[in-house]
């Protein structure tokens, strides 16, 4: 029904807004970093959700990195998940975890049961992002899937194979040269642009 890619990567959010552990204003009188982060996430999410009239949902499905890491932490710390076991967690437990992690140093975060070392520096930003998504969609529960981006890439590759195509692009370089021929375009200029593009890509 709706699809959109939002510019809300957790590593970037952590670096921009949560520069210390625990997060605190750099200068006296500055807004609280977590409040700033939440406002920013809302400013990115809500215009699209409102303009495209995204429906509310009492549950969502999450996959990969941060969500799997949060699920692991929540279940290691006794989060309630009902009949779905480790395949889901509730927003109320996520909010409690955020409150807990918001006051922790990096070494304290590393001591949280279920915490992954490679995720510790961005786990708080990821948890806050998920919480804001759940708030925007009025969601109470996240269901976990082991499917991820690689599954989508594989599925796309299989579909292309069956359609006897090598990529989902509408045009390839040969198609552009053919079109340039038909339109009488300057081939020298086209070749120059191609070479420059290849050099930029290589760098």
PDB file of C-alpha atoms in Angstrom:
ATOM      1  CA  UNK A   1       0.000   0.000   0.000  1.00  0.00           C
ATOM      2  CA  UNK A   2       2.819   2.383   0.888  1.00  0.00           C
ATOM      3  CA  UNK A   3       6.607   2.280   0.653  1.00  0.00           C
ATOM      4  CA  UNK A   4       9.227   4.848   1.545  1.00  0.00           C
ATOM      5  CA  UNK A   5      12.908   4.910   2.453  1.00  0.00           C
ATOM      6  CA  UNK A   6      13.567   7.398   5.264  1.00  0.00           C
ATOM      7  CA  UNK A   7      16.992   8.950   5.893  1.00  0.00           C
ATOM      8  CA  UNK A   8      17.157   7.676   9.472  1.00  0.00           C
ATOM      9  CA  UNK A   9      20.180   5.398   9.792  1.00  0.00           C
ATOM     10  CA  UNK A  10      20.901   4.605  13.438  1.00  0.00           C
ATOM     11  CA  UNK A  11      24.667   5.098  13.208  1.00  0.00           C
ATOM     12  CA  UNK A  12      24.203   8.619  11.850  1.00  0.00           C
ATOM     13  CA  UNK A  13      21.510   9.473  14.399  1.00  0.00           C
ATOM     14  CA  UNK A  14      23.796   8.360  17.223  1.00  0.00           C
ATOM     15  CA  UNK A  15      26.747  10.370  15.891  1.00  0.00           C
ATOM     16  CA  UNK A  16      24.725  13.544  15.361  1.00  0.00           C
ATOM     17  CA  UNK A  17      22.500  13.564  18.446  1.00  0.00           C
ATOM     18  CA  UNK A  18      23.849  11.181  21.098  1.00  0.00           C
ATOM     19  CA  UNK A  19      27.498  12.131  21.270  1.00  0.00           C
ATOM     20  CA  UNK A  20      28.068  11.061  24.879  1.00  0.00           C
ATOM     21  CA  UNK A  21      27.063   8.114  27.070  1.00  0.00           C
ATOM     22  CA  UNK A  22      24.838   8.859  28.847  1.00  0.00           C
ATOM     23  CA  UNK A  23      23.540  11.559  26.470  1.00  0.00           C
ATOM     24  CA  UNK A  24      23.851  15.084  27.850  1.00  0.00           C
ATOM     25  CA  UNK A  25      23.896  18.613  26.372  1.00  0.00           C
ATOM     26  CA  UNK A  26      27.309  19.773  25.136  1.00  0.00           C
ATOM     27  CA  UNK A  27      26.638  23.331  26.347  1.00  0.00           C
ATOM     28  CA  UNK A  28      24.705  24.499  29.387  1.00  0.00           C
ATOM     29  CA  UNK A  29      21.183  25.476  28.388  1.00  0.00           C
ATOM     30  CA  UNK A  30      21.130  23.322  25.245  1.00  0.00           C
ATOM     31  CA  UNK A  31      18.105  21.023  24.760  1.00  0.00           C
ATOM     32  CA  UNK A  32      18.403  17.423  25.948  1.00  0.00           C
ATOM     33  CA  UNK A  33      19.947  15.295  23.146  1.00  0.00           C
ATOM     34  CA  UNK A  34      17.244  12.617  23.329  1.00  0.00           C
ATOM     35  CA  UNK A  35      14.536  15.287  22.978  1.00  0.00           C
ATOM     36  CA  UNK A  36      16.353  16.715  19.948  1.00  0.00           C
ATOM     37  CA  UNK A  37      16.645  13.240  18.422  1.00  0.00           C
ATOM     38  CA  UNK A  38      12.942  12.532  18.916  1.00  0.00           C
ATOM     39  CA  UNK A  39      11.973  15.856  17.335  1.00  0.00           C
ATOM     40  CA  UNK A  40      14.203  15.176  14.338  1.00  0.00           C
ATOM     41  CA  UNK A  41      12.769  11.688  13.782  1.00  0.00           C
ATOM     42  CA  UNK A  42       9.233  13.095  13.911  1.00  0.00           C
ATOM     43  CA  UNK A  43      10.157  15.812  11.404  1.00  0.00           C
ATOM     44  CA  UNK A  44      11.307  13.157   8.927  1.00  0.00           C
ATOM     45  CA  UNK A  45       8.578  10.554   9.486  1.00  0.00           C
ATOM     46  CA  UNK A  46       5.381  12.518   9.964  1.00  0.00           C
ATOM     47  CA  UNK A  47       5.177  14.583   6.740  1.00  0.00           C
ATOM     48  CA  UNK A  48       5.227  11.423   4.619  1.00  0.00           C
ATOM     49  CA  UNK A  49       2.883   9.495   6.904  1.00  0.00           C
ATOM     50  CA  UNK A  50       0.373  12.352   6.927  1.00  0.00           C
ATOM     51  CA  UNK A  51       0.582  13.291   3.238  1.00  0.00           C
ATOM     52  CA  UNK A  52       0.200   9.663   2.110  1.00  0.00           C
ATOM     53  CA  UNK A  53      -2.380   8.860   4.797  1.00  0.00           C
ATOM     54  CA  UNK A  54      -0.535   5.841   6.188  1.00  0.00           C
ATOM     55  CA  UNK A  55      -2.876   3.688   8.315  1.00  0.00           C
ATOM     56  CA  UNK A  56      -2.363   3.054  12.011  1.00  0.00           C
ATOM     57  CA  UNK A  57      -1.375  -0.482  12.989  1.00  0.00           C
ATOM     58  CA  UNK A  58      -1.468  -2.332  16.293  1.00  0.00           C
ATOM     59  CA  UNK A  59       1.546  -4.401  15.233  1.00  0.00           C
ATOM     60  CA  UNK A  60       4.472  -4.130  12.830  1.00  0.00           C
ATOM     61  CA  UNK A  61       7.150  -6.482  11.506  1.00  0.00           C
ATOM     62  CA  UNK A  62      10.827  -5.687  12.012  1.00  0.00           C
ATOM     63  CA  UNK A  63      13.948  -7.290  10.593  1.00  0.00           C
ATOM     64  CA  UNK A  64      17.719  -7.224  10.738  1.00  0.00           C
ATOM     65  CA  UNK A  65      20.376  -5.533  12.884  1.00  0.00           C
ATOM     66  CA  UNK A  66      18.987  -3.165  15.467  1.00  0.00           C
ATOM     67  CA  UNK A  67      15.574  -4.783  15.890  1.00  0.00           C
ATOM     68  CA  UNK A  68      17.047  -8.261  16.319  1.00  0.00           C
ATOM     69  CA  UNK A  69      19.551  -6.845  18.829  1.00  0.00           C
ATOM     70  CA  UNK A  70      16.772  -5.105  20.798  1.00  0.00           C
ATOM     71  CA  UNK A  71      14.715  -8.291  20.826  1.00  0.00           C
ATOM     72  CA  UNK A  72      17.682 -10.220  22.194  1.00  0.00           C
ATOM     73  CA  UNK A  73      18.225  -7.665  24.996  1.00  0.00           C
ATOM     74  CA  UNK A  74      14.557  -7.469  25.924  1.00  0.00           C
ATOM     75  CA  UNK A  75      14.160 -11.226  26.176  1.00  0.00           C
ATOM     76  CA  UNK A  76      17.416 -11.585  28.112  1.00  0.00           C
ATOM     77  CA  UNK A  77      16.042  -9.052  30.592  1.00  0.00           C
ATOM     78  CA  UNK A  78      12.626 -10.660  31.022  1.00  0.00           C
ATOM     79  CA  UNK A  79      10.538  -8.575  28.638  1.00  0.00           C
ATOM     80  CA  UNK A  80       6.987  -9.854  28.261  1.00  0.00           C
ATOM     81  CA  UNK A  81       6.198 -11.283  24.850  1.00  0.00           C
ATOM     82  CA  UNK A  82       3.069 -13.373  25.264  1.00  0.00           C
ATOM     83  CA  UNK A  83       2.303 -16.452  23.221  1.00  0.00           C
ATOM     84  CA  UNK A  84       4.692 -15.458  20.412  1.00  0.00           C
ATOM     85  CA  UNK A  85       7.785 -16.098  22.537  1.00  0.00           C
ATOM     86  CA  UNK A  86      10.987 -14.576  21.191  1.00  0.00           C
ATOM     87  CA  UNK A  87       9.295 -13.629  17.923  1.00  0.00           C
ATOM     88  CA  UNK A  88       7.889 -10.386  19.324  1.00  0.00           C
ATOM     89  CA  UNK A  89       8.167  -7.692  21.972  1.00  0.00           C
ATOM     90  CA  UNK A  90       5.904  -4.942  23.260  1.00  0.00           C
ATOM     91  CA  UNK A  91       6.369  -1.200  23.091  1.00  0.00           C
ATOM     92  CA  UNK A  92       5.961  -0.788  26.846  1.00  0.00           C
ATOM     93  CA  UNK A  93       9.031  -3.004  27.383  1.00  0.00           C
ATOM     94  CA  UNK A  94      10.974  -1.083  24.733  1.00  0.00           C
ATOM     95  CA  UNK A  95      10.162   2.209  26.503  1.00  0.00           C
ATOM     96  CA  UNK A  96      11.412   0.802  29.818  1.00  0.00           C
ATOM     97  CA  UNK A  97      14.652  -0.291  28.139  1.00  0.00           C
ATOM     98  CA  UNK A  98      15.143   3.157  26.618  1.00  0.00           C
ATOM     99  CA  UNK A  99      14.670   4.748  30.034  1.00  0.00           C
ATOM    100  CA  UNK A 100      17.251   2.381  31.489  1.00  0.00           C
ATOM    101  CA  UNK A 101      19.844   2.798  28.712  1.00  0.00           C
ATOM    102  CA  UNK A 102      19.431   6.598  28.615  1.00  0.00           C
ATOM    103  CA  UNK A 103      21.289   6.910  31.933  1.00  0.00           C
ATOM    104  CA  UNK A 104      24.071   4.404  31.228  1.00  0.00           C
ATOM    105  CA  UNK A 105      27.732   4.843  30.402  1.00  0.00           C
ATOM    106  CA  UNK A 106      29.259   2.786  27.604  1.00  0.00           C
ATOM    107  CA  UNK A 107      30.723   0.281  30.054  1.00  0.00           C
ATOM    108  CA  UNK A 108      27.323  -0.086  31.757  1.00  0.00           C
ATOM    109  CA  UNK A 109      25.660  -0.648  28.396  1.00  0.00           C
ATOM    110  CA  UNK A 110      28.166  -3.401  27.654  1.00  0.00           C
ATOM    111  CA  UNK A 111      27.077  -5.104  30.870  1.00  0.00           C
ATOM    112  CA  UNK A 112      23.400  -5.286  29.866  1.00  0.00           C
ATOM    113  CA  UNK A 113      22.409  -8.955  29.385  1.00  0.00           C
ATOM    114  CA  UNK A 114      22.018  -9.784  25.704  1.00  0.00           C
ATOM    115  CA  UNK A 115      23.924  -6.680  24.503  1.00  0.00           C
ATOM    116  CA  UNK A 116      25.972  -7.183  21.333  1.00  0.00           C
ATOM    117  CA  UNK A 117      29.376  -5.489  21.391  1.00  0.00           C
ATOM    118  CA  UNK A 118      29.104  -4.383  17.744  1.00  0.00           C
ATOM    119  CA  UNK A 119      25.734  -2.676  18.401  1.00  0.00           C
ATOM    120  CA  UNK A 120      26.419  -1.012  21.745  1.00  0.00           C
ATOM    121  CA  UNK A 121      27.402   2.376  20.309  1.00  0.00           C
ATOM    122  CA  UNK A 122      24.149   2.772  18.343  1.00  0.00           C
ATOM    123  CA  UNK A 123      21.606   0.710  20.288  1.00  0.00           C
ATOM    124  CA  UNK A 124      20.029   3.682  22.086  1.00  0.00           C
ATOM    125  CA  UNK A 125      19.466   5.638  18.856  1.00  0.00           C
ATOM    126  CA  UNK A 126      17.985   2.525  17.251  1.00  0.00           C
ATOM    127  CA  UNK A 127      15.658   1.933  20.192  1.00  0.00           C
ATOM    128  CA  UNK A 128      14.457   5.552  20.156  1.00  0.00           C
ATOM    129  CA  UNK A 129      13.925   5.412  16.387  1.00  0.00           C
ATOM    130  CA  UNK A 130      11.820   2.256  16.714  1.00  0.00           C
ATOM    131  CA  UNK A 131       9.842   3.808  19.569  1.00  0.00           C
ATOM    132  CA  UNK A 132       9.070   6.889  17.458  1.00  0.00           C
ATOM    133  CA  UNK A 133       7.980   4.702  14.530  1.00  0.00           C
ATOM    134  CA  UNK A 134       5.678   2.797  16.865  1.00  0.00           C
ATOM    135  CA  UNK A 135       4.316   6.074  18.238  1.00  0.00           C
ATOM    136  CA  UNK A 136       3.644   7.408  14.732  1.00  0.00           C
ATOM    137  CA  UNK A 137       1.789   4.219  13.730  1.00  0.00           C
ATOM    138  CA  UNK A 138       0.132   3.741  17.160  1.00  0.00           C
ATOM    139  CA  UNK A 139       1.742   0.308  17.356  1.00  0.00           C
ATOM    140  CA  UNK A 140       1.836  -1.801  20.513  1.00  0.00           C
ATOM    141  CA  UNK A 141       3.883  -4.767  19.358  1.00  0.00           C
ATOM    142  CA  UNK A 142       6.800  -5.627  17.053  1.00  0.00           C
ATOM    143  CA  UNK A 143       6.980  -9.043  15.437  1.00  0.00           C
ATOM    144  CA  UNK A 144      10.418 -10.255  14.385  1.00  0.00           C
ATOM    145  CA  UNK A 145      11.250 -11.882  11.054  1.00  0.00           C
ATOM    146  CA  UNK A 146      14.471 -13.576  10.058  1.00  0.00           C
ATOM    147  CA  UNK A 147      13.981 -12.288   6.511  1.00  0.00           C
ATOM    148  CA  UNK A 148      16.156  -9.326   5.552  1.00  0.00           C
ATOM    149  CA  UNK A 149      17.541  -7.254   2.686  1.00  0.00           C
ATOM    150  CA  UNK A 150      19.465 -10.199   1.261  1.00  0.00           C
ATOM    151  CA  UNK A 151      16.209 -12.141   0.855  1.00  0.00           C
ATOM    152  CA  UNK A 152      14.748  -9.288  -1.174  1.00  0.00           C
ATOM    153  CA  UNK A 153      17.861  -9.145  -3.359  1.00  0.00           C
ATOM    154  CA  UNK A 154      17.691 -12.904  -3.941  1.00  0.00           C
ATOM    155  CA  UNK A 155      13.976 -12.748  -4.762  1.00  0.00           C
ATOM    156  CA  UNK A 156      14.603  -9.919  -7.241  1.00  0.00           C
ATOM    157  CA  UNK A 157      17.427 -11.902  -8.880  1.00  0.00           C
ATOM    158  CA  UNK A 158      15.157 -14.942  -9.324  1.00  0.00           C
ATOM    159  CA  UNK A 159      12.421 -12.797 -10.889  1.00  0.00           C
ATOM    160  CA  UNK A 160      14.929 -11.203 -13.284  1.00  0.00           C
ATOM    161  CA  UNK A 161      16.223 -14.644 -14.259  1.00  0.00           C
ATOM    162  CA  UNK A 162      12.719 -15.826 -15.131  1.00  0.00           C
ATOM    163  CA  UNK A 163      12.146 -12.657 -17.183  1.00  0.00           C
ATOM    164  CA  UNK A 164      15.543 -13.163 -18.879  1.00  0.00           C
ATOM    165  CA  UNK A 165      16.850  -9.788 -17.685  1.00  0.00           C
ATOM    166  CA  UNK A 166      20.096  -8.902 -15.948  1.00  0.00           C
ATOM    167  CA  UNK A 167      18.876  -5.922 -13.886  1.00  0.00           C
ATOM    168  CA  UNK A 168      15.641  -4.122 -12.965  1.00  0.00           C
ATOM    169  CA  UNK A 169      16.778  -0.899 -14.672  1.00  0.00           C
ATOM    170  CA  UNK A 170      14.525   0.339 -17.453  1.00  0.00           C
ATOM    171  CA  UNK A 171      17.544   1.375 -19.550  1.00  0.00           C
ATOM    172  CA  UNK A 172      21.092   0.081 -19.881  1.00  0.00           C
ATOM    173  CA  UNK A 173      24.060   1.702 -21.588  1.00  0.00           C
ATOM    174  CA  UNK A 174      23.404  -0.024 -24.932  1.00  0.00           C
ATOM    175  CA  UNK A 175      19.798   1.197 -24.842  1.00  0.00           C
ATOM    176  CA  UNK A 176      21.009   4.760 -24.281  1.00  0.00           C
ATOM    177  CA  UNK A 177      23.423   4.575 -27.212  1.00  0.00           C
ATOM    178  CA  UNK A 178      20.602   3.259 -29.444  1.00  0.00           C
ATOM    179  CA  UNK A 179      18.332   6.069 -28.294  1.00  0.00           C
ATOM    180  CA  UNK A 180      21.102   8.621 -28.915  1.00  0.00           C
ATOM    181  CA  UNK A 181      21.468   7.275 -32.476  1.00  0.00           C
ATOM    182  CA  UNK A 182      17.752   7.600 -33.153  1.00  0.00           C
ATOM    183  CA  UNK A 183      17.623  11.141 -31.762  1.00  0.00           C
ATOM    184  CA  UNK A 184      20.799  12.287 -33.522  1.00  0.00           C
ATOM    185  CA  UNK A 185      22.579  13.097 -30.261  1.00  0.00           C
ATOM    186  CA  UNK A 186      26.277  14.003 -30.080  1.00  0.00           C
ATOM    187  CA  UNK A 187      28.008  10.635 -29.570  1.00  0.00           C
ATOM    188  CA  UNK A 188      31.337  12.238 -28.678  1.00  0.00           C
ATOM    189  CA  UNK A 189      29.722  14.101 -25.806  1.00  0.00           C
ATOM    190  CA  UNK A 190      27.891  10.952 -24.672  1.00  0.00           C
ATOM    191  CA  UNK A 191      31.125   8.966 -24.627  1.00  0.00           C
ATOM    192  CA  UNK A 192      32.896  11.757 -22.719  1.00  0.00           C
ATOM    193  CA  UNK A 193      30.157  11.723 -20.044  1.00  0.00           C
ATOM    194  CA  UNK A 194      30.417   7.940 -19.796  1.00  0.00           C
ATOM    195  CA  UNK A 195      34.192   8.062 -19.263  1.00  0.00           C
ATOM    196  CA  UNK A 196      33.895  10.818 -16.647  1.00  0.00           C
ATOM    197  CA  UNK A 197      31.186   8.842 -14.824  1.00  0.00           C
ATOM    198  CA  UNK A 198      33.373   5.743 -14.736  1.00  0.00           C
ATOM    199  CA  UNK A 199      36.289   7.749 -13.342  1.00  0.00           C
ATOM    200  CA  UNK A 200      34.114   9.304 -10.632  1.00  0.00           C
ATOM    201  CA  UNK A 201      32.691   5.918  -9.710  1.00  0.00           C
ATOM    202  CA  UNK A 202      36.171   4.360  -9.519  1.00  0.00           C
ATOM    203  CA  UNK A 203      37.305   7.085  -7.098  1.00  0.00           C
TER     204      UNK A 203
END
